[in-house]
Short mmCIF file of the C-alpha atoms (twelve columns), coordinates in Angstrom:
data_MODEL
# 
_entry.id   MODEL 
# 
loop_
_atom_site.group_PDB 
_atom_site.id 
_atom_site.type_symbol 
_atom_site.label_atom_id 
_atom_site.label_alt_id 
_atom_site.label_comp_id 
_atom_site.label_asym_id 
_atom_site.label_seq_id 
_atom_site.Cartn_x 
_atom_site.Cartn_y 
_atom_site.Cartn_z 
_atom_site.pdbx_PDB_model_num 
ATOM 1   C CA . LEU A 1   10.316  -50.340 22.046 1 
ATOM 2   C CA . GLN A 2   7.395   -50.421 19.425 1 
ATOM 3   C CA . PHE A 3   7.010   -47.612 17.074 1 
ATOM 4   C CA . ASP A 4   4.186   -47.205 14.668 1 
ATOM 5   C CA . SER A 5   5.910   -46.400 11.152 1 
ATOM 6   C CA . SER A 6   6.748   -48.349 8.580  1 
ATOM 7   C CA . LYS A 7   9.054   -46.378 6.843  1 
ATOM 8   C CA . LYS A 8   12.395  -47.521 6.512  1 
ATOM 9   C CA . ALA A 9   14.181  -44.338 6.573  1 
ATOM 10  C CA . LEU A 10  13.297  -44.461 10.079 1 
ATOM 11  C CA . LEU A 11  15.558  -46.847 10.664 1 
ATOM 12  C CA . LYS A 12  18.321  -44.876 9.898  1 
ATOM 13  C CA . SER A 13  17.202  -42.260 12.430 1 
ATOM 14  C CA . PHE A 14  16.872  -44.782 14.985 1 
ATOM 15  C CA . LYS A 15  20.332  -45.529 14.832 1 
ATOM 16  C CA . ALA A 16  21.566  -42.079 14.461 1 
ATOM 17  C CA . VAL A 17  19.825  -41.426 18.030 1 
ATOM 18  C CA . VAL A 18  20.364  -44.933 19.815 1 
ATOM 19  C CA . GLY A 19  23.622  -45.984 18.152 1 
ATOM 20  C CA . GLU A 20  24.419  -48.588 15.314 1 
ATOM 21  C CA . ASP A 21  24.756  -51.639 17.847 1 
ATOM 22  C CA . VAL A 22  20.588  -51.611 18.495 1 
ATOM 23  C CA . LYS A 23  18.663  -54.674 17.288 1 
ATOM 24  C CA . ILE A 24  15.864  -53.140 15.270 1 
ATOM 25  C CA . CYS A 25  12.972  -55.480 13.530 1 
ATOM 26  C CA . THR A 26  10.476  -54.162 11.236 1 
ATOM 27  C CA . THR A 27  7.020   -55.195 10.265 1 
ATOM 28  C CA . LYS A 28  4.622   -53.579 7.587  1 
ATOM 29  C CA . THR A 29  3.477   -51.404 10.303 1 
ATOM 30  C CA . SER A 30  6.183   -50.983 13.151 1 
ATOM 31  C CA . SER A 31  9.455   -51.100 13.808 1 
ATOM 32  C CA . TYR A 32  10.771  -52.712 17.189 1 
ATOM 33  C CA . LEU A 33  13.833  -51.772 19.005 1 
ATOM 34  C CA . LEU A 34  14.887  -54.524 21.130 1 
ATOM 35  C CA . LEU A 35  16.873  -52.974 24.375 1 
ATOM 36  C CA . PRO A 36  18.196  -56.069 26.034 1 
ATOM 37  C CA . GLU A 37  20.528  -54.132 28.401 1 
ATOM 38  C CA . LYS A 38  17.967  -51.859 29.679 1 
ATOM 39  C CA . ASN A 39  15.165  -51.559 32.077 1 
ATOM 40  C CA . SER A 40  11.925  -49.843 31.684 1 
ATOM 41  C CA . LYS A 41  13.406  -46.666 32.677 1 
ATOM 42  C CA . ASP A 42  16.104  -46.385 30.447 1 
ATOM 43  C CA . CYS A 43  13.896  -47.515 27.606 1 
ATOM 44  C CA . PHE A 44  11.310  -44.834 28.867 1 
ATOM 45  C CA . GLN A 45  14.631  -42.009 28.248 1 
ATOM 46  C CA . VAL A 46  15.492  -43.422 24.740 1 
ATOM 47  C CA . GLY A 47  11.825  -43.210 23.659 1 
ATOM 48  C CA . LYS A 48  11.670  -39.502 24.690 1 
ATOM 49  C CA . LYS A 49  15.252  -39.086 22.922 1 
ATOM 50  C CA . ILE A 50  13.936  -40.751 19.706 1 
ATOM 51  C CA . LEU A 51  10.322  -38.937 19.901 1 
ATOM 52  C CA . LYS A 52  12.247  -35.498 20.373 1 
ATOM 53  C CA . HIS A 53  14.579  -36.112 17.468 1 
ATOM 54  C CA . PHE A 54  11.755  -36.684 14.908 1 
ATOM 55  C CA . GLU A 55  9.651   -33.926 16.518 1 
ATOM 56  C CA . LYS A 56  12.572  -31.454 15.606 1 
ATOM 57  C CA . LYS A 57  12.645  -33.010 12.432 1 
ATOM 58  C CA . GLU A 58  8.968   -31.822 11.873 1 
ATOM 59  C CA . ARG A 59  8.802   -34.785 9.593  1 
ATOM 60  C CA . SER A 60  4.880   -34.054 8.012  1 
ATOM 61  C CA . GLY A 61  2.771   -37.281 7.488  1 
ATOM 62  C CA . VAL A 62  4.829   -39.361 9.628  1 
ATOM 63  C CA . THR A 63  3.549   -39.872 13.300 1 
ATOM 64  C CA . ILE A 64  5.545   -41.751 15.809 1 
ATOM 65  C CA . ASN A 65  4.340   -43.767 18.934 1 
ATOM 66  C CA . CYS A 66  6.125   -45.206 21.375 1 
ATOM 67  C CA . GLY A 67  5.220   -48.442 23.384 1 
ATOM 68  C CA . ILE A 68  7.471   -50.021 25.792 1 
ATOM 69  C CA . SER A 69  7.496   -53.031 27.567 1 
ATOM 70  C CA . SER A 70  9.948   -55.284 29.846 1 
ATOM 71  C CA . PHE A 71  10.935  -58.097 31.157 1 
ATOM 72  C CA . PRO A 72  10.797  -59.519 33.682 1 
ATOM 73  C CA . ILE A 73  7.468   -57.720 34.979 1 
ATOM 74  C CA . ALA A 74  4.353   -59.559 36.658 1 
ATOM 75  C CA . GLU A 75  3.720   -63.223 35.480 1 
ATOM 76  C CA . PHE A 76  4.467   -62.318 31.947 1 
ATOM 77  C CA . SER A 77  7.410   -64.304 29.804 1 
ATOM 78  C CA . LYS A 78  9.678   -62.924 27.391 1 
ATOM 79  C CA . SER A 79  7.381   -63.992 24.706 1 
ATOM 80  C CA . ASP A 80  4.903   -61.512 26.028 1 
ATOM 81  C CA . LEU A 81  6.958   -58.435 25.339 1 
ATOM 82  C CA . LEU A 82  5.936   -57.740 21.795 1 
ATOM 83  C CA . LEU A 83  2.641   -58.081 22.392 1 
ATOM 84  C CA . ASN A 84  2.776   -56.076 25.563 1 
ATOM 85  C CA . CYS A 85  4.675   -53.360 23.314 1 
ATOM 86  C CA . ARG A 86  1.235   -53.704 21.387 1 
ATOM 87  C CA . LYS A 87  -0.565  -53.397 24.306 1 
ATOM 88  C CA . ALA A 88  1.123   -50.202 24.929 1 
ATOM 89  C CA . LEU A 89  1.391   -48.826 21.482 1 
ATOM 90  C CA . CYS A 90  -2.678  -49.298 21.436 1 
ATOM 91  C CA . HIS A 91  -2.954  -47.288 24.758 1 
ATOM 92  C CA . ALA A 92  -0.143  -44.430 23.148 1 
ATOM 93  C CA . ALA A 93  -3.419  -44.465 20.341 1 
ATOM 94  C CA . PHE A 94  -5.671  -43.119 22.679 1 
ATOM 95  C CA . LEU A 95  -3.453  -40.189 23.619 1 
ATOM 96  C CA . GLU A 96  -2.182  -37.089 21.235 1 
ATOM 97  C CA . PRO A 97  0.461   -37.953 18.554 1 
ATOM 98  C CA . GLY A 98  4.200   -38.414 20.005 1 
ATOM 99  C CA . SER A 99  2.835   -40.140 23.061 1 
ATOM 100 C CA . LEU A 100 5.192   -42.942 24.660 1 
ATOM 101 C CA . VAL A 101 3.595   -45.197 27.249 1 
ATOM 102 C CA . ILE A 102 4.779   -48.121 29.050 1 
ATOM 103 C CA . CYS A 103 2.765   -51.092 29.536 1 
ATOM 104 C CA . ASP A 104 0.893   -50.640 32.463 1 
ATOM 105 C CA . ALA A 105 -2.705  -51.940 33.927 1 
ATOM 106 C CA . VAL A 106 -4.354  -49.118 31.590 1 
ATOM 107 C CA . SER A 107 -2.880  -50.747 28.533 1 
ATOM 108 C CA . PHE A 108 -4.711  -54.228 29.491 1 
ATOM 109 C CA . ASN A 109 -7.866  -52.334 30.284 1 
ATOM 110 C CA . ILE A 110 -7.866  -51.027 27.100 1 
ATOM 111 C CA . SER A 111 -6.960  -54.544 25.609 1 
ATOM 112 C CA . GLY A 112 -9.863  -55.938 27.077 1 
ATOM 113 C CA . ASP A 113 -12.186 -53.408 25.976 1 
ATOM 114 C CA . ILE A 114 -11.226 -54.237 22.697 1 
ATOM 115 C CA . TYR A 115 -12.002 -57.797 23.496 1 
ATOM 116 C CA . TYR A 116 -15.352 -56.950 25.144 1 
ATOM 117 C CA . GLY A 117 -16.334 -54.664 22.124 1 
ATOM 118 C CA . ASP A 118 -15.716 -57.428 19.749 1 
ATOM 119 C CA . GLY A 119 -18.091 -60.090 21.976 1 
ATOM 120 C CA . ASP A 120 -15.174 -62.119 22.873 1 
ATOM 121 C CA . LEU A 121 -15.897 -62.311 27.223 1 
ATOM 122 C CA . VAL A 122 -13.279 -65.286 27.770 1 
ATOM 123 C CA . LEU A 123 -10.391 -62.927 26.230 1 
ATOM 124 C CA . ALA A 124 -11.432 -60.242 27.904 1 
ATOM 125 C CA . VAL A 125 -11.422 -61.614 31.148 1 
ATOM 126 C CA . LYS A 126 -8.162  -62.625 30.505 1 
ATOM 127 C CA . GLU A 127 -7.320  -59.506 29.913 1 
ATOM 128 C CA . TYR A 128 -8.744  -57.783 32.448 1 
ATOM 129 C CA . ARG A 129 -7.265  -60.203 34.943 1 
ATOM 130 C CA . ARG A 130 -3.669  -59.843 33.572 1 
ATOM 131 C CA . GLY A 131 -4.152  -55.918 34.047 1 
ATOM 132 C CA . LEU A 132 -4.647  -56.593 38.195 1 
ATOM 133 C CA . SER A 133 -1.468  -59.056 37.828 1 
ATOM 134 C CA . LEU A 134 0.282   -55.235 37.510 1 
ATOM 135 C CA . ASP A 135 -2.373  -53.608 40.104 1 
ATOM 136 C CA . PRO A 136 -4.971  -55.627 41.715 1 
ATOM 137 C CA . ASN A 137 -6.639  -52.666 43.103 1 
ATOM 138 C CA . ASP A 138 -7.199  -50.868 40.187 1 
ATOM 139 C CA . GLY A 139 -11.042 -50.141 39.999 1 
ATOM 140 C CA . ASN A 140 -12.021 -49.315 36.148 1 
ATOM 141 C CA . LEU A 141 -10.335 -52.870 35.702 1 
ATOM 142 C CA . LEU A 142 -12.028 -54.683 39.098 1 
ATOM 143 C CA . ASN A 143 -15.644 -53.352 37.634 1 
ATOM 144 C CA . SER A 144 -14.507 -53.751 33.889 1 
ATOM 145 C CA . LEU A 145 -13.543 -57.248 35.200 1 
ATOM 146 C CA . GLY A 146 -17.280 -57.340 36.728 1 
ATOM 147 C CA . VAL A 147 -19.409 -56.512 34.347 1 
ATOM 148 C CA . CYS A 148 -17.706 -59.433 32.121 1 
ATOM 149 C CA . TYR A 149 -18.580 -61.778 34.945 1 
ATOM 150 C CA . ALA A 150 -22.403 -60.862 35.517 1 
ATOM 151 C CA . GLN A 151 -22.734 -60.997 31.241 1 
ATOM 152 C CA . MET A 152 -21.167 -64.902 31.803 1 
ATOM 153 C CA . ASN A 153 -23.723 -65.050 34.528 1 
ATOM 154 C CA . ARG A 154 -21.094 -65.616 37.152 1 
ATOM 155 C CA . HIS A 155 -22.769 -63.447 39.680 1 
ATOM 156 C CA . LYS A 156 -21.123 -64.227 42.673 1 
ATOM 157 C CA . LEU A 157 -17.582 -63.659 40.864 1 
ATOM 158 C CA . ALA A 158 -19.178 -60.579 39.470 1 
ATOM 159 C CA . VAL A 159 -20.441 -59.201 43.016 1 
ATOM 160 C CA . ASN A 160 -17.102 -59.699 44.554 1 
ATOM 161 C CA . CYS A 161 -15.427 -57.197 41.877 1 
ATOM 162 C CA . PHE A 162 -17.502 -54.807 42.341 1 
ATOM 163 C CA . GLN A 163 -17.354 -54.837 45.945 1 
ATOM 164 C CA . SER A 164 -13.418 -54.533 45.608 1 
ATOM 165 C CA . ALA A 165 -14.149 -51.910 42.866 1 
ATOM 166 C CA . CYS A 166 -16.470 -49.747 45.360 1 
ATOM 167 C CA . GLN A 167 -13.075 -49.608 47.624 1 
ATOM 168 C CA . SER A 168 -11.363 -47.634 44.754 1 
ATOM 169 C CA . LYS A 169 -11.223 -44.285 44.572 1 
ATOM 170 C CA . ASN A 170 -11.249 -44.001 41.173 1 
ATOM 171 C CA . ASP A 171 -14.515 -44.730 39.019 1 
ATOM 172 C CA . ARG A 172 -16.307 -45.667 42.381 1 
ATOM 173 C CA . PHE A 173 -19.876 -44.380 40.882 1 
ATOM 174 C CA . MET A 174 -19.826 -47.347 38.166 1 
ATOM 175 C CA . ALA A 175 -18.991 -49.813 40.283 1 
ATOM 176 C CA . LEU A 176 -21.551 -48.995 43.497 1 
ATOM 177 C CA . TYR A 177 -24.038 -48.881 40.265 1 
ATOM 178 C CA . ASN A 178 -23.086 -52.239 38.987 1 
ATOM 179 C CA . LEU A 179 -23.102 -54.008 42.510 1 
ATOM 180 C CA . GLY A 180 -26.853 -52.395 42.764 1 
ATOM 181 C CA . LEU A 181 -27.795 -54.549 39.845 1 
ATOM 182 C CA . GLU A 182 -26.454 -57.185 40.928 1 
ATOM 183 C CA . GLN A 183 -28.327 -57.016 44.288 1 
ATOM 184 C CA . GLN A 184 -31.514 -56.785 42.316 1 
ATOM 185 C CA . ILE A 185 -30.932 -59.755 40.609 1 
ATOM 186 C CA . ARG A 186 -30.099 -61.304 43.786 1 
ATOM 187 C CA . ASN A 187 -33.680 -60.062 45.315 1 
ATOM 188 C CA . GLU A 188 -31.167 -57.985 47.884 1 
ATOM 189 C CA . ASN A 189 -33.524 -54.465 47.177 1 
ATOM 190 C CA . ARG A 190 -32.505 -52.904 50.676 1 
ATOM 191 C CA . ASP A 191 -28.709 -53.044 49.402 1 
ATOM 192 C CA . ALA A 192 -29.305 -52.578 45.606 1 
ATOM 193 C CA . ILE A 193 -31.339 -49.329 47.067 1 
ATOM 194 C CA . HIS A 194 -28.281 -48.189 49.025 1 
ATOM 195 C CA . SER A 195 -25.893 -49.150 46.339 1 
ATOM 196 C CA . PHE A 196 -27.851 -47.278 43.636 1 
# 
């Protein structure tokens, strides 16, 4: 579990909620709780308990969000745990204060979008592909990956991504539009009109 707070006083509260034997690591901006014997569901319950504890305390000015990652999951190694917690926490930042997120495909989509916004298409592609390892049919991830490929002049891969994204129920319209653009580039005008 990772919490976005640098207050050392929080550690005492964490221990009061989860027990004295919990392993806690802190940085300037975060606290990590290592729960080696717990699965994602158990960690989610611990996170809820901690958030509820701080909600009851009504600590003004202290925002607690929680990002959870577990092992094993997809192709990720143990060394990916902390990075995946950060991705989940970044995902939680898009929600209301006091949010709890388990690292998932959406977390990687957000991470990929950050790299994309910074102009780093290679790392964006890597994040989108890692997200697809968690949910291979995520239309938003497929569309985002296709956009990156299109900008990298890898148009065949882009078309494949957009076609796969069109099979998704979510955000299908974006994939259809992007597929139409790719078809237009390839002088497949009838298909492009159909996609548009």
